[in-house]
Short mmCIF file of C-alpha atoms in Angstrom, two decimals:
data_model
loop_
_atom_site.label_atom_id
_atom_site.label_comp_id
_atom_site.label_asym_id
_atom_site.label_seq_id
_atom_site.Cartn_x
_atom_site.Cartn_y
_atom_site.Cartn_z
CA MET A 1 0.00 0.00 0.00
CA LEU A 2 1.40 3.36 -1.00
CA GLU A 3 1.89 5.71 1.95
CA ALA A 4 1.33 9.35 0.98
CA ILE A 5 2.55 12.28 3.04
CA GLY A 6 -0.24 13.58 5.24
CA VAL A 7 -1.06 17.26 5.62
CA SER A 8 0.17 17.24 9.22
CA ASP A 9 3.57 16.02 8.05
CA MET A 10 4.10 18.86 5.57
CA LYS A 11 5.41 21.29 8.21
CA ASP A 12 8.52 19.12 8.51
CA VAL A 13 9.26 18.99 4.79
CA ALA A 14 7.96 22.35 3.50
CA ALA A 15 7.94 25.90 4.81
CA GLU A 16 5.61 28.81 4.03
CA VAL A 17 7.44 31.94 2.85
CA ALA A 18 6.51 35.31 1.35
CA CYS A 19 6.85 35.64 -2.42
CA HIS A 20 6.31 38.46 -4.92
CA ARG A 21 4.98 37.25 -8.25
CA PHE A 22 5.08 39.26 -11.46
CA SER A 23 2.41 38.42 -14.03
CA ASN A 24 0.59 40.35 -16.74
CA GLY A 25 2.51 43.52 -15.87
CA GLU A 26 1.58 43.48 -12.16
CA TRP A 27 3.20 42.48 -8.89
CA VAL A 28 1.26 40.37 -6.39
CA SER A 29 2.44 39.47 -2.88
CA THR A 30 1.47 35.92 -1.92
CA PRO A 31 2.57 33.16 0.46
CA VAL A 32 4.09 30.04 -1.14
CA TYR A 33 5.59 26.79 0.09
CA VAL A 34 9.23 25.83 -0.51
CA PRO A 35 10.96 22.56 0.42
CA SER A 36 12.77 22.52 3.74
CA GLU A 37 16.25 21.07 4.06
CA MET A 38 18.41 19.86 6.91
CA GLU A 39 21.96 18.71 7.56
CA PHE A 40 21.61 15.20 8.90
CA THR A 41 24.57 13.27 10.34
CA ILE A 42 24.78 9.49 10.52
CA TYR A 43 26.91 8.09 13.34
CA VAL A 44 28.01 4.46 13.15
CA ASN A 45 29.49 2.81 16.23
CA GLN A 46 29.68 6.27 17.84
CA LYS A 47 31.74 7.71 14.95
CA ALA A 48 30.42 10.35 12.54
CA LEU A 49 30.25 8.73 9.11
CA VAL A 50 28.48 11.21 6.84
CA THR A 51 26.49 14.44 6.88
CA ILE A 52 23.76 14.55 4.22
CA LEU A 53 21.71 17.51 3.04
CA CYS A 54 18.21 16.08 2.85
CA THR A 55 14.47 16.44 3.40
CA ALA A 56 13.22 15.56 6.88
CA ALA A 57 10.96 12.68 5.89
CA LYS A 58 11.54 8.92 6.14
CA LEU A 59 14.90 9.54 7.79
CA ASN A 60 15.08 6.00 9.19
CA TYR A 61 14.73 4.64 5.66
CA LEU A 62 17.36 7.07 4.41
CA VAL A 63 19.84 5.82 7.00
CA ILE A 64 19.39 2.13 6.26
CA GLY A 65 19.31 2.72 2.50
CA TYR A 66 22.49 4.79 2.60
CA LEU A 67 24.39 2.22 4.70
CA TYR A 68 23.27 -0.56 2.37
CA ALA A 69 24.12 1.39 -0.80
CA GLU A 70 27.61 2.17 0.53
CA GLY A 71 28.26 -1.48 1.42
CA ILE A 72 28.54 -0.81 5.16
CA ILE A 73 25.72 -3.28 5.84
CA SER A 74 24.63 -6.24 3.73
CA GLY A 75 21.18 -6.28 5.29
CA ILE A 76 19.17 -5.21 8.31
CA GLY A 77 20.65 -8.14 10.24
CA ASP A 78 23.97 -6.28 10.47
CA VAL A 79 22.37 -3.55 12.61
CA ALA A 80 22.29 -4.05 16.37
CA SER A 81 20.35 -0.85 17.13
CA MET A 82 19.39 2.47 15.56
CA ARG A 83 18.13 5.76 17.01
CA VAL A 84 16.98 8.53 14.65
CA SER A 85 16.35 12.04 15.98
CA GLU A 86 15.03 14.78 13.73
CA GLU A 87 15.42 17.33 16.55
CA GLU A 88 19.12 16.49 16.98
CA ALA A 89 19.55 16.00 13.21
CA LEU A 90 21.34 12.70 13.68
CA ALA A 91 21.10 8.94 13.54
CA ASP A 92 22.99 6.75 16.01
CA VAL A 93 23.58 3.33 14.47
CA ARG A 94 25.34 0.49 16.28
CA LEU A 95 26.51 -2.43 14.17
CA LYS A 96 26.67 -5.99 15.42
CA ASN A 97 30.36 -5.81 14.53
CA PRO A 98 31.71 -3.15 16.96
CA GLY A 99 35.15 -3.28 15.35
CA TYR A 100 33.97 -2.36 11.84
CA LYS A 101 36.50 0.07 10.32
CA LEU A 102 34.66 3.11 8.97
CA PRO A 103 35.93 5.51 6.29
CA ALA A 104 36.62 9.18 7.08
CA LEU A 105 33.73 11.60 7.68
CA ARG A 106 32.08 12.86 4.48
CA LYS A 107 29.72 15.72 3.83
CA LEU A 108 27.33 15.31 0.93
CA GLY A 109 25.05 17.82 -0.77
CA CYS A 110 22.16 16.77 -2.98
CA SER A 111 24.50 15.03 -5.44
CA GLY A 112 24.43 11.70 -3.66
CA SER A 113 26.80 8.83 -3.16
CA SER A 114 30.30 9.16 -1.83
CA VAL A 115 31.41 5.93 -3.48
CA PHE A 116 32.42 6.19 -7.13
CA LYS A 117 32.06 3.06 -9.24
CA THR A 118 31.94 2.58 -12.98
CA ARG A 119 30.59 -0.96 -13.18
CA GLY A 120 27.86 -2.96 -11.52
CA LYS A 121 26.61 -6.54 -11.47
CA ARG A 122 24.26 -7.80 -14.15
CA VAL A 123 20.55 -7.74 -13.28
CA ASP A 124 19.19 -11.24 -13.89
CA SER A 125 15.44 -10.94 -14.44
CA GLU A 126 12.63 -12.12 -16.71
CA LEU A 127 10.54 -9.00 -16.06
CA VAL A 128 8.87 -7.36 -19.06
CA ALA A 129 6.32 -4.55 -19.29
CA THR A 130 4.31 -2.98 -22.07
CA PRO A 131 4.72 0.69 -23.00
CA GLU A 132 1.09 1.21 -21.97
CA GLU A 133 1.78 -0.21 -18.48
CA VAL A 134 4.83 2.03 -18.05
CA LEU A 135 2.99 5.17 -19.13
CA SER A 136 0.05 4.35 -16.87
CA LEU A 137 2.41 3.89 -13.91
CA MET A 138 4.11 7.21 -14.68
CA LYS A 139 0.74 8.97 -14.73
CA ARG A 140 -0.14 7.58 -11.28
CA PHE A 141 3.38 8.35 -10.08
CA LEU A 142 3.07 12.02 -10.99
CA GLU A 143 -0.34 12.20 -9.28
CA GLN A 144 1.17 10.94 -5.97
CA MET A 145 3.93 13.58 -5.74
CA GLU A 146 2.35 15.55 -2.89
CA LEU A 147 5.39 17.51 -1.72
CA TYR A 148 6.32 18.44 -5.30
CA ARG A 149 2.81 19.71 -5.95
CA LEU A 150 2.92 21.78 -2.76
CA SER A 151 6.37 23.31 -3.05
CA GLY A 152 8.25 22.13 -6.14
CA GLY A 153 12.02 21.88 -5.83
CA VAL A 154 12.19 18.18 -4.93
CA HIS A 155 12.82 14.87 -6.66
CA THR A 156 10.61 11.81 -6.38
CA SER A 157 11.22 8.09 -6.91
CA ALA A 158 8.89 5.12 -6.64
CA LEU A 159 9.08 1.35 -6.75
CA SER A 160 6.33 -0.50 -8.58
CA ASP A 161 5.29 -3.73 -10.15
CA THR A 162 3.67 -3.65 -13.57
CA GLY A 163 0.26 -2.83 -12.10
CA LYS A 164 0.64 -0.47 -9.14
CA LEU A 165 2.96 1.74 -7.14
CA LEU A 166 4.38 0.08 -4.02
CA ILE A 167 6.31 2.83 -2.21
CA LEU A 168 7.31 6.41 -2.94
CA ALA A 169 9.93 8.83 -1.58
CA GLU A 170 10.49 12.58 -2.08
CA ASP A 171 13.62 14.56 -1.24
CA ILE A 172 15.70 17.53 -2.37
CA GLY A 173 18.36 15.00 -3.47
CA ARG A 174 17.78 12.48 -6.28
CA HIS A 175 20.06 9.92 -4.66
CA ASN A 176 18.36 10.37 -1.30
CA THR A 177 15.05 9.26 -2.80
CA LEU A 178 16.55 5.96 -3.95
CA ASN A 179 18.26 5.42 -0.60
CA LYS A 180 14.92 6.01 1.12
CA LEU A 181 13.24 3.46 -1.14
CA GLN A 182 15.98 0.92 -0.48
CA GLY A 183 15.87 1.50 3.27
CA GLU A 184 12.09 1.21 3.46
CA CYS A 185 12.19 -2.04 1.51
CA LEU A 186 14.83 -3.49 3.82
CA LEU A 187 12.97 -2.48 6.98
CA ARG A 188 9.55 -3.58 5.73
CA GLY A 189 10.68 -6.73 3.94
CA ILE A 190 9.60 -5.53 0.49
CA ALA A 191 11.40 -7.18 -2.43
CA THR A 192 13.06 -4.82 -4.92
CA ARG A 193 14.06 -7.54 -7.39
CA ASP A 194 11.89 -7.79 -10.52
CA ARG A 195 10.35 -4.35 -9.99
CA LEU A 196 10.24 -1.10 -11.94
CA LEU A 197 11.99 2.01 -10.66
CA LEU A 198 10.33 5.33 -11.53
CA ILE A 199 12.20 8.61 -11.07
CA THR A 200 11.56 12.23 -11.95
CA GLY A 201 15.12 13.43 -12.53
CA ARG A 202 17.96 12.85 -14.93
CA ILE A 203 19.27 9.26 -14.99
CA SER A 204 22.98 9.30 -14.20
CA SER A 205 25.41 6.39 -13.89
CA GLU A 206 25.25 6.71 -10.07
CA MET A 207 21.46 6.31 -10.18
CA LEU A 208 21.89 3.22 -12.37
CA LEU A 209 24.29 1.68 -9.88
CA LYS A 210 21.70 2.12 -7.15
CA ALA A 211 19.13 0.43 -9.42
CA GLU A 212 21.57 -2.45 -9.91
CA LYS A 213 21.95 -2.76 -6.13
CA MET A 214 18.16 -3.06 -5.95
CA GLN A 215 18.13 -5.49 -8.91
CA THR A 216 15.40 -3.52 -10.70
CA PRO A 217 15.51 -4.43 -14.42
CA ILE A 218 13.48 -1.47 -15.71
CA VAL A 219 14.26 2.16 -14.85
CA VAL A 220 11.94 4.90 -16.08
CA SER A 221 12.30 8.68 -15.99
CA ARG A 222 10.58 11.76 -17.39
CA HIS A 223 14.01 12.99 -18.47
CA ALA A 224 16.93 11.77 -20.53
CA PRO A 225 19.79 9.56 -19.33
CA THR A 226 23.48 10.38 -19.57
CA ARG A 227 25.74 8.53 -22.00
CA ASN A 228 27.50 6.71 -19.15
CA ALA A 229 24.15 5.62 -17.76
CA ILE A 230 23.20 4.17 -21.14
CA LEU A 231 26.49 2.23 -21.36
CA LEU A 232 26.03 0.91 -17.81
CA ALA A 233 22.42 -0.08 -18.37
CA GLY A 234 23.38 -1.97 -21.52
CA ASP A 235 26.07 -3.92 -19.67
CA MET A 236 23.86 -4.64 -16.65
CA GLY A 237 20.77 -5.80 -18.54
CA ILE A 238 18.59 -2.88 -17.44
CA ALA A 239 15.97 -1.41 -19.75
CA LEU A 240 16.56 2.33 -19.57
CA VAL A 241 13.43 4.33 -20.40
CA GLY A 242 13.50 8.11 -20.67
CA GLN A 243 11.24 10.96 -21.77
CA ALA A 244 8.20 9.06 -20.48
CA ARG A 245 5.45 11.65 -20.74
CA CYS A 246 1.82 11.64 -21.87
CA ASP A 247 1.65 8.96 -24.59
CA HIS A 248 5.30 8.58 -25.56
CA LEU A 249 8.59 7.27 -24.21
CA ALA A 250 12.08 6.43 -25.44
CA VAL A 251 13.90 3.17 -24.69
CA PHE A 252 17.70 3.46 -24.76
CA THR A 253 18.74 -0.07 -23.77
CA HIS A 254 17.23 -3.55 -23.79
CA PRO A 255 13.99 -2.61 -25.61
CA GLU A 256 12.98 -6.27 -25.53
CA ARG A 257 11.89 -5.72 -21.92
CA LEU A 258 9.17 -3.43 -23.30
CA GLY A 259 8.17 -5.75 -26.14
CA CYS A 260 10.27 -4.16 -28.88
CA SER A 261 12.05 -6.78 -30.99
CA THR A 262 14.27 -4.37 -32.93
#
């Protein structure tokens, strides 16, 4: 079941500010909402690991997803305990291995992962979808973007099967949205393998590597992918779909996953 952001939660992720709009030759003063941001630090075994600029929603999922994406944990079973405090802007994570050697403290903006890789494992999947199913999912995806509709200025990602959306995450950082999806799936026991990944932003090679970690064989965006992302997707067996809007889309790799035999 998709969990949407409730109205009462919006105060934590969006702020009302004054704005002066110019339209049709006139100025109008009006209140608007803008996305809020916070510096959030993850401590592992009492050592500061990373400070992330993020949106204050689903922070527990962000923590677990980040640790998993960076290879610090292989699953939720590696975590002995976790305390997340929005007020203190921190997460205190204790691993079952107290002697785990952590890398130096990093500070990340909205750009995402601190680990740079150029290759990923191949995604082994039989999943296929029709263009009509993908476009229908994108339509529902865009309808569920509550924070974006309120304030703009955020990215959104969702995990789905071929018929419905499963979970959704919004954040000022593209990579944060995927980490939140991954973390929620780990904590709730939701399988990511053989699913579709829907995102609003540009598809970069880093985003593709996160998709590979989730073993999602179809990645769909409203925007275009980078050249490196296309090369990676081809090698990893991922169907890379871009420019999915209204009644059209473009498939850059493995079109057979969308029923195209060319």
